[in-house]
C-alpha cells in the first residue's frame, strides 16, 4: 500500500513535465524506467538522455557560435586572415549534412545546429566579400546559394545525390580547413579569426560524434564529425600558438626592422 502511494505521488509530481521530457529528452520506456521503477542508473536510458541533452545544448550553442566571428569582422571592418574558399567548402559540408538528415528524417536534435551554422556562415561569407570591396559579389553569392539550397532540399533531388553530397563532406572539410591552416601559417597569425568561435566549433564537433552514433546510428555522419573534430582541432591549436600574434603586431615588428 505504501509503495502504491509513493508511486502515485511520483506520478503526480512528474506529470506536468512528462510531455516536455518525452518530446525532448527520452522515450516513454525510459520515462517509466526512471520515474515508475525509479531505476535512475539504467545505462541505455542514460545514454539516450545524455545524447538528447548534448544535442539540444549543441543546437542552442550553435545559435551564437559564430556571432563572435561576425561581430569581430564588423568591428574591424576587415576580413584579413579569413579564406572565402574555406567558407564555401564549409557551406558545402553544412548543406550536405542538413540535406542528408532531412531526407533520412533524422530527429532535429541530431542535426539542428547545421541550420544555424548555415545562416551565420552565409553572413560571414557576405562580409568577407563586402570588406574585400565586392559587395555585389557577396549579394550574388547569397542568391546563388539560396537557390541551390532550395533545389537540394526539394523532392526533385534523389536520395542518392544527397548521400553523395554527405560523403563529399569529408574532403570538403579537410580541404577547407587546410586552406585556412596554410593561410594562418603563411600570415604568421590568425587574423580576424575568432578564438571563441573556433573553440566552440571544436567542442561541438567532438560532442556530435557521440550524439550522431547514439541518435542515428549512421557511421557516415559519425565519421564526418571525427574528421571535422580533427580539422577544427588543428585550427584551435593554431589559435593558441599564434595567440600573441596579430596583423597589427606583425606590422609594428616590420616597421621596427626597417
Coordinates of N, CA and C in Angstrom, one line a residue:
X1 N 0.8 -1.2 0.0 CA 0.0 0.0 0.0 C 0.9 1.3 0.0
X2 N 1.9 1.2 0.9 CA 2.8 2.4 0.9 C 3.5 2.6 -0.4
X3 N 3.9 1.4 -1.1 CA 4.6 1.5 -2.3 C 3.7 2.2 -3.4
X4 N 2.4 1.8 -3.3 CA 1.4 2.4 -4.3 C 1.2 3.9 -4.1
X5 N 1.2 4.3 -2.8 CA 1.1 5.8 -2.6 C 2.3 6.5 -3.0
X6 N 3.5 5.9 -2.9 CA 4.8 6.5 -3.3 C 4.7 6.7 -4.8
X7 N 4.2 5.6 -5.5 CA 4.2 5.6 -7.0 C 3.2 6.7 -7.5
X8 N 2.1 6.8 -6.8 CA 1.1 7.9 -7.2 C 1.7 9.3 -7.0
X9 N 2.4 9.4 -5.8 CA 3.0 10.7 -5.6 C 4.0 11.1 -6.6
X10 N 4.8 10.1 -7.0 CA 5.9 10.3 -8.0 C 5.2 10.6 -9.4
X11 N 4.1 10.0 -9.7 CA 3.5 10.2 -10.9 C 2.9 11.6 -10.9
X12 N 2.2 12.0 -9.9 CA 1.6 13.3 -9.8 C 2.6 14.5 -9.8
X13 N 3.8 14.2 -9.3 CA 4.8 15.2 -9.3 C 5.4 15.4 -10.7
X14 N 5.6 14.3 -11.4 CA 6.3 14.3 -12.7 C 5.3 14.6 -13.9
X15 N 4.0 14.4 -13.7 CA 3.0 14.6 -14.7 C 3.1 15.9 -15.5
X16 N 3.3 17.0 -14.8 CA 3.4 18.3 -15.6 C 4.6 18.3 -16.5
X17 N 5.7 17.5 -16.2 CA 6.9 17.6 -17.0 C 7.0 16.4 -18.0
X18 N 6.0 15.5 -18.0 CA 6.1 14.3 -18.8 C 6.1 14.6 -20.3
X19 N 5.2 15.5 -20.7 CA 5.2 15.8 -22.2 C 6.5 16.4 -22.6
X20 N 7.0 17.3 -21.8 CA 8.3 18.0 -22.2 C 9.4 17.0 -22.2
X21 N 9.5 16.1 -21.2 CA 10.6 15.1 -21.2 C 10.5 14.1 -22.4
X22 N 9.3 13.7 -22.7 CA 9.1 12.7 -23.8 C 9.4 13.4 -25.1
X23 N 9.1 14.6 -25.3 CA 9.3 15.3 -26.5 C 10.8 15.6 -26.8
X24 N 11.5 16.0 -25.8 CA 12.9 16.4 -26.0 C 14.0 15.5 -25.5
X25 N 13.7 14.7 -24.4 CA 14.8 14.0 -23.8 C 14.8 12.5 -23.8
X26 N 13.6 11.9 -23.8 CA 13.6 10.4 -23.7 C 12.3 9.8 -24.2
X27 N 12.4 8.5 -24.6 CA 11.2 7.8 -25.0 C 10.4 7.4 -23.7
X28 N 9.2 7.0 -23.9 CA 8.3 6.6 -22.8 C 8.8 5.5 -22.0
X29 N 9.5 4.5 -22.6 CA 10.1 3.4 -21.9 C 11.1 3.9 -20.8
X30 N 11.9 4.9 -21.2 CA 12.9 5.4 -20.3 C 12.2 6.3 -19.2
X31 N 11.2 7.0 -19.5 CA 10.4 7.7 -18.5 C 9.9 6.8 -17.5
X32 N 9.3 5.6 -17.9 CA 8.8 4.6 -17.0 C 9.9 4.0 -16.1
X33 N 11.1 3.8 -16.8 CA 12.2 3.2 -16.1 C 12.7 4.2 -15.0
X34 N 12.8 5.5 -15.3 CA 13.3 6.5 -14.3 C 12.2 6.8 -13.2
X35 N 11.0 7.0 -13.6 CA 10.0 7.6 -12.7 C 8.9 6.7 -12.2
X36 N 8.9 5.5 -12.8 CA 7.9 4.5 -12.2 C 8.7 3.4 -11.5
X37 N 9.8 2.9 -12.1 CA 10.6 1.9 -11.5 C 11.8 2.5 -10.7
X38 N 12.0 3.8 -10.8 CA 13.0 4.5 -10.0 C 14.4 3.9 -10.2
X39 N 14.6 3.5 -11.4 CA 15.9 2.9 -11.8 C 16.7 4.0 -12.6
X40 N 17.3 4.9 -11.8 CA 18.0 6.1 -12.4 C 19.4 5.7 -12.9
X41 N 19.8 4.5 -12.8 CA 21.1 4.1 -13.3 C 21.0 3.2 -14.5
X42 N 19.8 3.2 -15.2 CA 19.7 2.4 -16.4 C 20.6 2.9 -17.5
X43 N 21.6 2.2 -17.9 CA 22.6 2.7 -18.8 C 22.1 3.1 -20.2
X44 N 21.3 2.2 -20.9 CA 20.8 2.6 -22.2 C 20.0 3.9 -22.2
X45 N 19.2 4.0 -21.1 CA 18.4 5.3 -21.0 C 19.2 6.5 -20.7
X46 N 20.2 6.3 -19.8 CA 21.2 7.4 -19.5 C 21.9 7.9 -20.8
X47 N 22.2 6.9 -21.7 CA 22.9 7.3 -22.9 C 22.0 8.1 -23.8
X48 N 20.7 7.7 -23.8 CA 19.7 8.4 -24.6 C 19.5 9.9 -24.1
X49 N 19.4 10.0 -22.8 CA 19.2 11.3 -22.2 C 20.4 12.2 -22.4
X50 N 21.6 11.6 -22.2 CA 22.9 12.3 -22.4 C 23.0 12.8 -23.9
X51 N 22.6 11.9 -24.8 CA 22.7 12.3 -26.2 C 21.7 13.4 -26.6
X52 N 20.5 13.3 -26.1 CA 19.5 14.3 -26.4 C 19.9 15.6 -25.7
X53 N 20.4 15.5 -24.5 CA 20.8 16.8 -23.8 C 21.9 17.5 -24.5
X54 N 22.9 16.7 -24.9 CA 24.0 17.2 -25.7 C 23.6 17.8 -27.0
X55 N 22.7 17.1 -27.7 CA 22.1 17.6 -29.0 C 21.5 18.9 -28.8
X56 N 20.6 19.1 -27.8 CA 19.9 20.3 -27.6 C 20.9 21.4 -27.2
X57 N 21.9 21.1 -26.4 CA 22.9 22.0 -26.0 C 23.7 22.5 -27.2
X58 N 24.0 21.6 -28.1 CA 24.8 22.0 -29.3 C 24.0 22.9 -30.2
X59 N 22.7 22.6 -30.3 CA 21.8 23.4 -31.1 C 21.7 24.8 -30.5
X60 N 21.4 24.9 -29.2 CA 21.3 26.2 -28.5 C 22.6 27.0 -28.7
X61 N 23.8 26.3 -28.5 CA 25.1 26.9 -28.6 C 25.3 27.4 -30.1
X62 N 24.8 26.6 -31.0 CA 25.1 27.0 -32.5 C 24.4 28.3 -32.9
X63 N 23.3 28.7 -32.1 CA 22.6 29.9 -32.4 C 23.6 31.1 -32.3
X64 N 24.6 31.0 -31.5 CA 25.5 32.1 -31.3 C 27.0 31.7 -31.5
X65 N 27.3 30.5 -32.0 CA 28.7 30.1 -32.0 C 29.5 30.9 -33.0
X66 N 28.9 31.5 -34.0 CA 29.7 32.3 -35.0 C 29.5 33.8 -34.8
X67 N 28.6 34.1 -33.9 CA 28.4 35.6 -33.7 C 29.6 36.3 -33.3
X68 N 30.5 35.7 -32.4 CA 31.8 36.4 -32.1 C 32.6 36.7 -33.4
X69 N 32.6 35.8 -34.3 CA 33.3 36.0 -35.6 C 32.7 37.1 -36.4
X70 N 31.3 37.1 -36.4 CA 30.6 38.1 -37.2 C 30.9 39.5 -36.6
X71 N 30.8 39.6 -35.3 CA 31.0 40.9 -34.6 C 32.4 41.4 -34.7
X72 N 33.4 40.4 -34.7 CA 34.8 40.8 -34.9 C 35.0 41.4 -36.3
X73 N 34.4 40.7 -37.3 CA 34.5 41.3 -38.7 C 33.9 42.6 -38.8
X74 N 32.7 42.8 -38.2 CA 32.0 44.1 -38.3 C 32.7 45.2 -37.6
X75 N 33.3 44.8 -36.4 CA 34.0 45.8 -35.6 C 35.3 46.3 -36.2
X76 N 36.1 45.3 -36.9 CA 37.3 45.7 -37.5 C 37.2 46.2 -39.0
X77 N 36.0 45.9 -39.5 CA 35.7 46.2 -40.9 C 36.8 45.6 -41.9
X78 N 37.3 44.4 -41.4 CA 38.3 43.8 -42.2 C 38.1 42.3 -42.1
X79 N 38.4 41.5 -43.2 CA 38.3 40.1 -43.2 C 39.7 39.5 -43.4
X80 N 40.7 40.2 -43.0 CA 42.1 39.7 -43.1 C 42.3 38.4 -42.4
X81 N 42.9 37.4 -43.1 CA 43.1 36.1 -42.5 C 42.1 35.1 -42.7
X82 N 40.9 35.5 -43.2 CA 39.8 34.6 -43.5 C 39.8 34.2 -44.9
X83 N 39.5 33.0 -45.2 CA 39.5 32.5 -46.6 C 38.1 32.3 -47.1
X84 N 37.7 32.9 -48.2 CA 36.4 32.8 -48.7 C 36.2 31.3 -49.3
X85 N 37.3 30.7 -49.8 CA 37.2 29.3 -50.2 C 36.9 28.4 -49.1
X86 N 37.4 28.7 -47.9 CA 37.1 27.9 -46.7 C 35.6 28.0 -46.4
X87 N 35.1 29.2 -46.5 CA 33.6 29.4 -46.2 C 32.8 28.6 -47.2
X88 N 33.1 28.6 -48.5 CA 32.4 27.9 -49.5 C 32.4 26.4 -49.2
X89 N 33.6 25.8 -48.8 CA 33.7 24.4 -48.5 C 32.9 24.1 -47.3
X90 N 33.0 25.0 -46.3 CA 32.3 24.8 -45.0 C 30.7 24.7 -45.3
X91 N 30.3 25.6 -46.2 CA 28.8 25.6 -46.5 C 28.5 24.3 -47.3
X92 N 29.3 23.8 -48.1 CA 29.1 22.6 -48.8 C 28.9 21.5 -47.8
X93 N 29.8 21.4 -46.8 CA 29.7 20.4 -45.7 C 28.4 20.5 -44.9
X94 N 28.1 21.8 -44.5 CA 26.9 22.0 -43.7 C 25.6 21.7 -44.4
X95 N 25.6 22.1 -45.7 CA 24.4 21.8 -46.5 C 24.2 20.3 -46.8
X96 N 25.4 19.6 -47.0 CA 25.3 18.2 -47.2 C 24.7 17.5 -46.0
X97 N 25.2 17.8 -44.8 CA 24.7 17.2 -43.5 C 23.3 17.5 -43.3
X98 N 22.8 18.8 -43.5 CA 21.5 19.2 -43.3 C 20.5 18.4 -44.3
X99 N 20.9 18.4 -45.5 CA 20.0 17.8 -46.5 C 19.9 16.2 -46.3
X100 N 21.1 15.6 -45.9 CA 21.1 14.2 -45.7 C 20.2 13.8 -44.5
X101 N 20.2 14.6 -43.4 CA 19.4 14.4 -42.2 C 17.9 14.6 -42.5
X102 N 17.6 15.6 -43.3 CA 16.2 15.9 -43.6 C 15.6 14.8 -44.4
X103 N 16.4 14.4 -45.5 CA 15.9 13.3 -46.4 C 15.8 12.0 -45.6
X104 N 16.6 11.8 -44.6 CA 16.5 10.5 -43.9 C 15.6 10.6 -42.7
X105 N 15.0 11.8 -42.5 CA 14.1 12.0 -41.4 C 14.7 11.8 -40.0
X106 N 16.0 12.2 -39.8 CA 16.6 12.1 -38.5 C 16.0 13.2 -37.6
X107 N 16.0 12.9 -36.3 CA 15.4 14.0 -35.4 C 16.2 15.3 -35.4
X108 N 15.5 16.4 -35.2 CA 16.1 17.7 -35.3 C 17.3 17.8 -34.3
X109 N 17.2 17.1 -33.2 CA 18.3 17.2 -32.2 C 19.6 16.6 -32.7
X110 N 19.5 15.8 -33.8 CA 20.7 15.2 -34.4 C 21.4 16.1 -35.4
X111 N 20.7 17.2 -35.8 CA 21.4 18.0 -36.9 C 21.0 19.5 -36.8
X112 N 20.2 19.9 -35.9 CA 19.6 21.2 -35.8 C 20.6 22.4 -35.9
X113 N 21.8 22.1 -35.4 CA 22.8 23.2 -35.4 C 23.3 23.6 -36.8
X114 N 23.1 22.6 -37.7 CA 23.5 22.9 -39.1 C 22.7 24.0 -39.7
X115 N 21.5 24.2 -39.3 CA 20.6 25.3 -39.8 C 21.2 26.6 -39.4
X116 N 21.5 26.7 -38.1 CA 22.0 28.0 -37.5 C 23.4 28.3 -38.0
X117 N 24.3 27.2 -38.1 CA 25.6 27.4 -38.6 C 25.6 27.9 -40.1
X118 N 24.6 27.4 -40.8 CA 24.5 27.7 -42.2 C 24.2 29.2 -42.4
X119 N 23.2 29.7 -41.6 CA 22.8 31.1 -41.6 C 24.0 32.0 -41.3
X120 N 24.7 31.7 -40.2 CA 25.8 32.5 -39.8 C 27.0 32.5 -40.8
X121 N 27.2 31.3 -41.4 CA 28.3 31.1 -42.3 C 28.0 32.0 -43.6
X122 N 26.7 32.0 -44.0 CA 26.4 32.9 -45.1 C 26.7 34.3 -44.9
X123 N 26.4 34.8 -43.6 CA 26.7 36.2 -43.3 C 28.2 36.4 -43.3
X124 N 29.0 35.5 -42.8 CA 30.4 35.6 -42.8 C 31.0 35.7 -44.2
X125 N 30.4 34.8 -45.1 CA 30.8 34.8 -46.5 C 30.5 36.2 -47.2
X126 N 29.4 36.7 -46.9 CA 29.0 38.0 -47.4 C 29.9 39.1 -46.9
X127 N 30.2 39.1 -45.6 CA 31.1 40.1 -45.0 C 32.5 40.1 -45.6
X128 N 33.0 38.8 -45.8 CA 34.3 38.7 -46.4 C 34.4 39.4 -47.8
X129 N 33.3 39.2 -48.6 CA 33.2 39.9 -49.9 C 33.1 41.4 -49.7
X130 N 32.2 41.8 -48.8 CA 31.9 43.2 -48.6 C 33.2 44.0 -48.2
X131 N 33.9 43.4 -47.2 CA 35.1 44.1 -46.7 C 36.3 43.9 -47.7
X132 N 36.1 43.1 -48.7 CA 37.1 43.0 -49.7 C 36.8 43.8 -50.9
X133 N 35.7 44.7 -50.7 CA 35.3 45.6 -51.8 C 34.5 45.0 -52.9
X134 N 33.8 43.9 -52.6 CA 33.0 43.2 -53.6 C 31.6 42.9 -53.1
X135 N 30.9 44.0 -52.7 CA 29.5 43.8 -52.1 C 28.6 43.2 -53.1
X136 N 28.6 43.5 -54.3 CA 27.7 43.0 -55.3 C 28.0 41.4 -55.5
X137 N 29.3 41.1 -55.4 CA 29.6 39.6 -55.5 C 29.1 38.9 -54.3
X138 N 29.1 39.6 -53.1 CA 28.6 39.0 -51.9 C 27.1 38.7 -52.0
X139 N 26.3 39.7 -52.6 CA 24.9 39.5 -52.7 C 24.6 38.4 -53.7
X140 N 25.4 38.3 -54.8 CA 25.2 37.2 -55.8 C 25.5 35.9 -55.1
X141 N 26.5 35.8 -54.2 CA 26.8 34.6 -53.5 C 25.6 34.1 -52.7
X142 N 24.9 35.0 -52.0 CA 23.7 34.7 -51.2 C 22.6 34.2 -52.1
X143 N 22.3 34.9 -53.2 CA 21.2 34.5 -54.1 C 21.5 33.1 -54.7
X144 N 22.7 32.9 -55.2 CA 23.0 31.6 -55.8 C 22.9 30.4 -54.8
X145 N 23.5 30.7 -53.6 CA 23.4 29.6 -52.5 C 22.0 29.3 -52.1
X146 N 21.2 30.3 -51.9 CA 19.8 30.0 -51.5 C 19.1 29.2 -52.6
X147 N 19.3 29.6 -53.9 CA 18.7 28.8 -55.0 C 19.1 27.4 -55.0
X148 N 20.4 27.1 -54.8 CA 20.9 25.7 -54.8 C 20.4 25.0 -53.6
X149 N 20.3 25.7 -52.4 CA 19.7 25.0 -51.2 C 18.3 24.5 -51.4
X150 N 17.5 25.4 -52.0 CA 16.1 25.0 -52.3 C 16.0 23.8 -53.2
X151 N 16.9 23.8 -54.2 CA 17.0 22.7 -55.1 C 17.3 21.4 -54.4
X152 N 18.4 21.4 -53.6 CA 18.9 20.2 -52.9 C 17.8 19.7 -51.9
X153 N 17.1 20.6 -51.2 CA 16.1 20.1 -50.2 C 14.8 19.7 -50.9
X154 N 14.6 20.0 -52.1 CA 13.3 19.7 -52.8 C 13.2 18.2 -53.1
X155 N 12.0 17.7 -53.3 CA 11.8 16.2 -53.7 C 12.5 15.9 -55.0
X156 N 12.8 16.9 -55.8 CA 13.4 16.7 -57.2 C 14.7 16.0 -57.0
X157 N 15.5 16.3 -56.0 CA 16.8 15.8 -55.7 C 16.7 14.4 -55.1
X158 N 17.2 13.3 -55.8 CA 17.1 12.0 -55.3 C 18.0 11.8 -54.1
X159 N 17.7 10.8 -53.3 CA 18.5 10.5 -52.1 C 19.9 10.1 -52.4
X160 N 20.1 9.5 -53.5 CA 21.5 9.0 -53.9 C 22.4 10.3 -54.1
X161 N 21.8 11.3 -54.6 CA 22.6 12.6 -54.8 C 22.9 13.2 -53.4
X162 N 21.9 13.2 -52.6 CA 22.1 13.8 -51.2 C 23.1 13.0 -50.4
X163 N 23.1 11.6 -50.6 CA 24.1 10.8 -49.9 C 25.5 11.0 -50.4
X164 N 25.6 11.2 -51.7 CA 26.9 11.6 -52.3 C 27.4 12.9 -51.8
X165 N 26.5 13.9 -51.6 CA 26.8 15.2 -51.1 C 27.3 15.1 -49.7
X166 N 26.7 14.2 -48.9 CA 27.1 14.0 -47.5 C 28.5 13.3 -47.5
X167 N 28.7 12.4 -48.4 CA 30.0 11.7 -48.5 C 31.1 12.7 -48.9
X168 N 30.8 13.7 -49.6 CA 31.8 14.7 -50.1 C 32.2 15.7 -49.0
X169 N 31.4 15.6 -47.8 CA 31.7 16.4 -46.7 C 33.2 16.3 -46.2
X170 N 33.6 15.0 -46.2 CA 34.9 14.8 -45.6 C 36.1 15.4 -46.4
X171 N 36.2 15.3 -47.7 CA 37.2 16.0 -48.4 C 37.0 17.5 -48.4
X172 N 35.7 18.0 -48.4 CA 35.4 19.4 -48.3 C 35.9 20.0 -47.0
X173 N 35.7 19.3 -45.9 CA 36.1 19.8 -44.6 C 37.6 19.8 -44.5
X174 N 38.3 18.7 -45.0 CA 39.7 18.6 -44.9 C 40.4 19.7 -45.7
X175 N 39.9 19.9 -47.0 CA 40.5 20.9 -47.9 C 40.2 22.3 -47.3
X176 N 39.0 22.5 -46.9 CA 38.6 23.9 -46.3 C 39.5 24.3 -45.2
X177 N 39.7 23.3 -44.2 CA 40.5 23.6 -43.0 C 41.9 23.7 -43.4
X178 N 42.4 22.9 -44.3 CA 43.8 23.0 -44.7 C 44.1 24.4 -45.3
X179 N 43.2 24.9 -46.2 CA 43.3 26.2 -46.8 C 43.5 27.3 -45.7
X180 N 42.6 27.2 -44.6 CA 42.7 28.1 -43.5 C 44.0 28.0 -42.7
X181 N 44.4 26.7 -42.5 CA 45.6 26.5 -41.7 C 46.8 27.0 -42.4
X182 N 46.9 26.8 -43.7 CA 48.0 27.2 -44.5 C 48.0 28.8 -44.6
X183 N 46.9 29.4 -44.7 CA 46.8 30.9 -44.7 C 47.3 31.4 -43.3
X184 N 46.9 30.8 -42.2 CA 47.4 31.2 -40.9 C 48.9 31.0 -40.8
X185 N 49.4 29.9 -41.3 CA 50.9 29.7 -41.2 C 51.6 30.7 -42.0
X186 N 51.2 31.0 -43.2 CA 51.8 32.0 -44.1 C 51.8 33.4 -43.5
X187 N 50.6 33.7 -42.9 CA 50.5 35.1 -42.4 C 51.2 35.2 -41.0
X188 N 51.5 34.1 -40.4 CA 52.1 34.2 -39.0 C 51.2 34.6 -38.0
X189 N 49.9 34.6 -38.3 CA 48.8 35.0 -37.3 C 47.5 34.4 -37.8
X190 N 46.4 34.5 -37.0 CA 45.1 34.0 -37.4 C 44.2 35.1 -37.8
X191 N 44.7 36.3 -38.0 CA 44.0 37.5 -38.5 C 42.7 37.7 -37.7
X192 N 41.6 37.9 -38.4 CA 40.3 38.2 -37.7 C 39.5 37.0 -37.3
X193 N 40.2 35.8 -37.3 CA 39.6 34.6 -36.8 C 39.2 34.7 -35.4
X194 N 38.0 34.4 -35.0 CA 37.6 34.5 -33.6 C 37.9 33.2 -32.8
X195 N 38.7 33.4 -31.8 CA 39.1 32.2 -30.9 C 37.9 31.6 -30.3
X196 N 36.9 32.4 -29.9 CA 35.7 31.8 -29.2 C 34.9 30.9 -30.2
X197 N 34.7 31.4 -31.4 CA 34.0 30.6 -32.4 C 34.8 29.3 -32.7
X198 N 36.1 29.4 -32.9 CA 36.9 28.2 -33.2 C 36.8 27.2 -32.1
X199 N 36.9 27.6 -30.8 CA 36.9 26.6 -29.7 C 35.5 26.0 -29.6
X200 N 34.4 26.8 -29.8 CA 33.1 26.3 -29.7 C 32.8 25.3 -30.8
X201 N 33.3 25.6 -32.0 CA 33.1 24.6 -33.1 C 33.8 23.3 -32.8
X202 N 35.0 23.4 -32.3 CA 35.8 22.2 -31.9 C 35.0 21.4 -30.9
X203 N 34.5 22.0 -29.8 CA 33.8 21.3 -28.8 C 32.5 20.7 -29.3
X204 N 31.8 21.4 -30.2 CA 30.6 20.9 -30.7 C 30.7 19.7 -31.6
X205 N 31.8 19.8 -32.5 CA 32.0 18.6 -33.4 C 32.4 17.4 -32.6
X206 N 33.2 17.6 -31.5 CA 33.5 16.4 -30.7 C 32.3 15.8 -30.1
X207 N 31.4 16.6 -29.5 CA 30.2 16.1 -28.9 C 29.3 15.4 -29.9
X208 N 29.3 15.9 -31.2 CA 28.4 15.3 -32.2 C 28.8 13.9 -32.6
X209 N 30.1 13.5 -32.4 CA 30.5 12.1 -32.7 C 29.6 11.2 -31.9
X210 N 29.5 11.4 -30.6 CA 28.7 10.6 -29.7 C 27.2 10.7 -30.0
X211 N 26.6 11.9 -30.2 CA 25.2 12.1 -30.5 C 24.8 11.5 -31.8
X212 N 25.6 11.6 -32.8 CA 25.3 11.0 -34.1 C 25.2 9.5 -34.1
X213 N 26.1 8.9 -33.4 CA 26.1 7.4 -33.2 C 24.9 7.0 -32.4
X214 N 24.6 7.7 -31.3 CA 23.5 7.4 -30.4 C 22.1 7.6 -31.1
X215 N 22.0 8.7 -31.8 CA 20.6 9.1 -32.2 C 20.3 8.6 -33.6
X216 N 21.3 8.4 -34.5 CA 21.1 8.0 -35.9 C 21.7 6.6 -36.2
X217 N 22.8 6.3 -35.5 CA 23.5 5.0 -35.8 C 24.1 5.0 -37.2
X218 N 24.3 6.3 -37.7 CA 24.8 6.4 -39.1 C 26.3 6.6 -39.0
X219 N 27.1 5.6 -39.5 CA 28.6 5.7 -39.4 C 29.1 6.8 -40.3
X220 N 28.4 7.1 -41.4 CA 28.9 8.1 -42.3 C 28.9 9.5 -41.6
X221 N 27.8 9.7 -40.9 CA 27.7 11.0 -40.1 C 28.8 11.1 -39.0
X222 N 28.9 10.0 -38.3 CA 29.9 9.9 -37.2 C 31.3 10.1 -37.7
X223 N 31.6 9.5 -38.9 CA 33.0 9.7 -39.5 C 33.2 11.1 -39.9
X224 N 32.1 11.7 -40.4 CA 32.2 13.2 -40.8 C 32.6 14.0 -39.7
X225 N 32.0 13.7 -38.5 CA 32.3 14.6 -37.3 C 33.7 14.2 -36.7
X226 N 34.2 13.0 -36.9 CA 35.5 12.7 -36.5 C 36.5 13.5 -37.3
X227 N 36.3 13.6 -38.6 CA 37.2 14.4 -39.5 C 37.1 15.8 -39.1
X228 N 35.8 16.3 -38.9 CA 35.6 17.7 -38.6 C 36.3 18.1 -37.3
X229 N 36.2 17.2 -36.3 CA 36.8 17.5 -35.0 C 38.4 17.6 -35.1
X230 N 38.9 16.7 -35.9 CA 40.4 16.7 -36.1 C 40.8 18.0 -36.8
X231 N 40.1 18.4 -37.8 CA 40.4 19.6 -38.6 C 40.2 20.9 -37.7
X232 N 39.1 20.9 -37.0 CA 38.8 22.0 -36.1 C 39.9 22.1 -35.0
X233 N 40.4 20.9 -34.6 CA 41.4 20.9 -33.5 C 42.7 21.5 -34.0
X234 N 43.0 21.3 -35.3 CA 44.3 21.9 -35.9 C 44.2 23.4 -35.9
X235 N 43.0 24.0 -36.3 CA 42.8 25.4 -36.2 C 42.8 25.9 -34.8
X236 N 42.2 25.2 -33.9 CA 42.3 25.6 -32.5 C 43.7 25.7 -31.9
X237 N 44.5 24.7 -32.3 CA 45.9 24.7 -31.9 C 46.7 25.9 -32.5
X238 N 46.3 26.3 -33.7 CA 47.0 27.4 -34.3 C 46.6 28.7 -33.6
X239 N 45.3 28.8 -33.2 CA 44.8 30.0 -32.5 C 45.6 30.1 -31.2
X240 N 45.9 29.0 -30.5 CA 46.7 29.0 -29.3 C 48.2 29.4 -29.6
X241 N 48.7 28.8 -30.6 CA 50.1 29.1 -31.0 C 50.3 30.5 -31.4
X242 N 49.4 31.1 -32.1 CA 49.5 32.5 -32.6 C 48.8 33.5 -31.7
X243 N 48.6 33.1 -30.4 CA 47.7 33.9 -29.5 C 48.2 35.3 -29.4
X244 N 49.5 35.5 -29.3 CA 50.0 36.9 -29.1 C 50.4 37.5 -30.4
X245 N 50.1 36.9 -31.5 CA 50.4 37.5 -32.8 C 49.1 38.1 -33.4
X246 N 49.2 39.2 -34.1 CA 48.1 39.8 -34.8 C 48.6 40.6 -36.0
X247 N 47.8 41.0 -36.9 CA 48.2 41.8 -38.1 C 48.9 43.1 -37.6
X248 N 48.4 43.7 -36.6 CA 48.9 45.0 -36.1 C 50.3 44.7 -35.5
X249 N 50.4 43.6 -34.7 CA 51.7 43.3 -34.1 C 52.8 43.0 -35.2
X250 N 52.4 42.3 -36.2 CA 53.3 42.0 -37.3 C 53.8 43.3 -38.0
X251 N 52.8 44.2 -38.2 CA 53.2 45.5 -38.9 C 54.2 46.3 -38.0
X252 N 54.0 46.3 -36.7 CA 54.9 47.0 -35.8 C 56.3 46.5 -35.9
X253 N 56.4 45.1 -35.9 CA 57.7 44.5 -35.9 C 58.4 44.8 -37.2
X254 N 57.6 44.8 -38.3 CA 58.1 45.1 -39.6 C 58.7 46.5 -39.7
X255 N 58.0 47.5 -39.1 CA 58.4 48.9 -39.1 C 59.7 49.0 -38.2
X256 N 59.8 48.3 -37.1 CA 61.0 48.4 -36.3 C 62.2 47.9 -37.0
X257 N 62.0 46.8 -37.8 CA 63.1 46.2 -38.5 C 63.6 47.1 -39.6
X258 N 62.7 47.9 -40.1 CA 63.1 48.9 -41.2 C 63.8 50.1 -40.6

